[in-house]
C-alpha cells in the first residue's frame, strides 16, 4: 500500500515574496506567518501558501502552453470579489474560458480562478 501524503503547503516562485504574501493574505484571510525579502508565507493553521524569491521569473502568457498551475478560490459573490481583487492589484485577462468563474492574474502574473460557492 502506498503511503498517503497530506498536502500542507504550496510554494509559488515570485520576484517579491512579501508583496505577494500580503496580496494573498488579503484575498484569503490567511495570516502572514513569515515575511522576508527571500521568502514569505501565509496560512490558516492547516494550509499554507509560501512565496520564494526568483527575481528572473517571467509570467506565462495566457492563454498559452507555459502555464504550470493556477489556484482556485470559492467566494460568495464572484463579481464583487473580482472588483475587490482588482483594487488590490490583480488584473483580469481578456480570455475567459468559462461563464461561472473568472480568471484573474495576481500582481506578478500568476493565474487564479474566482469561483462561485457550490449550490
mmCIF file of C-alpha atoms in Angstrom:
data_model
loop_
_atom_site.group_PDB
_atom_site.id
_atom_site.type_symbol
_atom_site.label_atom_id
_atom_site.label_comp_id
_atom_site.label_asym_id
_atom_site.label_seq_id
_atom_site.Cartn_x
_atom_site.Cartn_y
_atom_site.Cartn_z
ATOM 1 C CA UNK A 1 0.000 0.000 0.000
ATOM 2 C CA UNK A 2 1.331 3.452 -0.900
ATOM 3 C CA UNK A 3 1.922 5.892 1.945
ATOM 4 C CA UNK A 4 -0.692 8.643 1.694
ATOM 5 C CA UNK A 5 0.589 12.207 1.881
ATOM 6 C CA UNK A 6 -1.353 15.206 3.169
ATOM 7 C CA UNK A 7 -0.810 18.452 1.288
ATOM 8 C CA UNK A 8 0.185 21.163 3.756
ATOM 9 C CA UNK A 9 1.531 23.911 1.523
ATOM 10 C CA UNK A 10 2.176 25.190 -1.959
ATOM 11 C CA UNK A 11 5.207 27.375 -2.766
ATOM 12 C CA UNK A 12 4.980 29.932 -5.557
ATOM 13 C CA UNK A 13 8.046 31.430 -7.246
ATOM 14 C CA UNK A 14 7.904 35.216 -7.457
ATOM 15 C CA UNK A 15 10.032 38.375 -7.540
ATOM 16 C CA UNK A 16 8.599 39.957 -4.366
ATOM 17 C CA UNK A 17 7.553 37.392 -1.736
ATOM 18 C CA UNK A 18 6.425 39.900 0.899
ATOM 19 C CA UNK A 19 4.235 41.777 -1.575
ATOM 20 C CA UNK A 20 2.612 38.613 -2.911
ATOM 21 C CA UNK A 21 2.069 37.237 0.603
ATOM 22 C CA UNK A 22 0.237 40.436 1.537
ATOM 23 C CA UNK A 23 -1.928 40.226 -1.617
ATOM 24 C CA UNK A 24 -2.971 36.616 -0.967
ATOM 25 C CA UNK A 25 -3.420 37.294 2.742
ATOM 26 C CA UNK A 26 -5.944 39.980 1.859
ATOM 27 C CA UNK A 27 -7.954 37.757 -0.506
ATOM 28 C CA UNK A 28 -7.873 34.578 1.604
ATOM 29 C CA UNK A 29 -7.901 35.946 5.135
ATOM 30 C CA UNK A 30 -4.864 33.755 5.871
ATOM 31 C CA UNK A 31 -2.449 35.266 8.389
ATOM 32 C CA UNK A 32 1.015 36.339 7.223
ATOM 33 C CA UNK A 33 3.182 33.843 9.102
ATOM 34 C CA UNK A 34 6.570 34.902 7.794
ATOM 35 C CA UNK A 35 7.692 37.782 5.563
ATOM 36 C CA UNK A 36 11.270 38.378 4.466
ATOM 37 C CA UNK A 37 12.803 39.537 1.199
ATOM 38 C CA UNK A 38 13.636 35.993 0.061
ATOM 39 C CA UNK A 39 10.675 34.049 1.428
ATOM 40 C CA UNK A 40 7.220 34.697 2.856
ATOM 41 C CA UNK A 41 4.257 32.609 3.878
ATOM 42 C CA UNK A 42 0.609 32.798 4.795
ATOM 43 C CA UNK A 43 -1.663 30.206 6.354
ATOM 44 C CA UNK A 44 -4.730 29.346 8.380
ATOM 45 C CA UNK A 45 -3.146 26.800 10.727
ATOM 46 C CA UNK A 46 -3.888 23.894 8.385
ATOM 47 C CA UNK A 47 -2.889 25.015 4.905
ATOM 48 C CA UNK A 48 -0.119 27.403 3.862
ATOM 49 C CA UNK A 49 0.947 29.225 0.727
ATOM 50 C CA UNK A 50 4.626 30.154 0.565
ATOM 51 C CA UNK A 51 6.349 32.562 -1.780
ATOM 52 C CA UNK A 52 10.002 32.137 -2.762
ATOM 53 C CA UNK A 53 12.054 34.849 -4.436
ATOM 54 C CA UNK A 54 13.046 34.106 -8.040
ATOM 55 C CA UNK A 55 13.800 37.553 -9.470
ATOM 56 C CA UNK A 56 14.143 36.394 -13.091
ATOM 57 C CA UNK A 57 10.760 34.611 -13.148
ATOM 58 C CA UNK A 58 8.556 35.622 -16.041
ATOM 59 C CA UNK A 59 4.783 35.139 -16.032
ATOM 60 C CA UNK A 60 3.301 32.762 -18.587
ATOM 61 C CA UNK A 61 1.276 34.237 -21.430
ATOM 62 C CA UNK A 62 -2.437 33.490 -21.022
ATOM 63 C CA UNK A 63 -3.861 31.628 -22.761
ATOM 64 C CA UNK A 64 -0.821 29.610 -23.669
ATOM 65 C CA UNK A 65 1.098 26.391 -23.073
ATOM 66 C CA UNK A 66 3.527 27.745 -20.458
ATOM 67 C CA UNK A 67 1.041 27.995 -17.564
ATOM 68 C CA UNK A 68 2.096 25.417 -14.974
ATOM 69 C CA UNK A 69 -0.553 25.840 -12.290
ATOM 70 C CA UNK A 70 -3.327 28.054 -11.024
ATOM 71 C CA UNK A 71 -5.159 28.402 -7.739
ATOM 72 C CA UNK A 72 -8.955 28.221 -7.380
ATOM 73 C CA UNK A 73 -10.836 30.167 -4.712
ATOM 74 C CA UNK A 74 -14.533 29.955 -3.810
ATOM 75 C CA UNK A 75 -16.324 33.194 -2.978
ATOM 76 C CA UNK A 76 -19.951 34.078 -2.179
ATOM 77 C CA UNK A 77 -20.138 36.737 -4.939
ATOM 78 C CA UNK A 78 -17.778 36.360 -7.914
ATOM 79 C CA UNK A 79 -18.430 39.800 -9.436
ATOM 80 C CA UNK A 80 -17.865 41.600 -6.130
ATOM 81 C CA UNK A 81 -14.715 39.604 -5.363
ATOM 82 C CA UNK A 82 -13.286 40.289 -8.824
ATOM 83 C CA UNK A 83 -13.722 44.037 -8.350
ATOM 84 C CA UNK A 84 -12.116 43.908 -4.890
ATOM 85 C CA UNK A 85 -9.175 41.795 -6.058
ATOM 86 C CA UNK A 86 -8.535 44.131 -8.986
ATOM 87 C CA UNK A 87 -8.428 47.020 -6.496
ATOM 88 C CA UNK A 88 -5.756 45.047 -4.600
ATOM 89 C CA UNK A 89 -3.604 44.705 -7.734
ATOM 90 C CA UNK A 90 -4.968 41.720 -9.668
ATOM 91 C CA UNK A 91 -5.696 42.009 -13.383
ATOM 92 C CA UNK A 92 -8.382 40.365 -15.495
ATOM 93 C CA UNK A 93 -7.123 38.787 -18.721
ATOM 94 C CA UNK A 94 -9.271 39.257 -21.819
ATOM 95 C CA UNK A 95 -9.537 35.500 -22.376
ATOM 96 C CA UNK A 96 -12.109 33.974 -20.018
ATOM 97 C CA UNK A 97 -12.801 30.273 -20.679
ATOM 98 C CA UNK A 98 -15.922 29.967 -18.542
ATOM 99 C CA UNK A 99 -19.029 31.883 -17.624
ATOM 100 C CA UNK A 100 -19.497 30.951 -13.962
ATOM 101 C CA UNK A 101 -15.954 31.732 -12.782
ATOM 102 C CA UNK A 102 -13.417 34.426 -13.575
ATOM 103 C CA UNK A 103 -9.709 34.052 -14.294
ATOM 104 C CA UNK A 104 -7.514 36.738 -12.718
ATOM 105 C CA UNK A 105 -3.762 37.274 -12.535
ATOM 106 C CA UNK A 106 -2.116 38.289 -9.268
ATOM 107 C CA UNK A 107 0.252 41.294 -9.212
ATOM 108 C CA UNK A 108 3.081 39.114 -10.591
ATOM 109 C CA UNK A 109 1.005 37.383 -13.266
ATOM 110 C CA UNK A 110 0.181 34.050 -11.578
ATOM 111 C CA UNK A 111 -3.289 32.995 -12.636
ATOM 112 C CA UNK A 112 -6.058 32.172 -10.207
ATOM 113 C CA UNK A 113 -9.762 31.495 -10.603
ATOM 114 C CA UNK A 114 -12.527 33.103 -8.598
ATOM 115 C CA UNK A 115 -15.305 30.512 -8.386
ATOM 116 C CA UNK A 116 -18.843 30.666 -7.031
ATOM 117 C CA UNK A 117 -19.839 28.718 -3.960
ATOM 118 C CA UNK A 118 -21.422 25.365 -4.684
ATOM 119 C CA UNK A 119 -25.194 25.384 -4.620
#
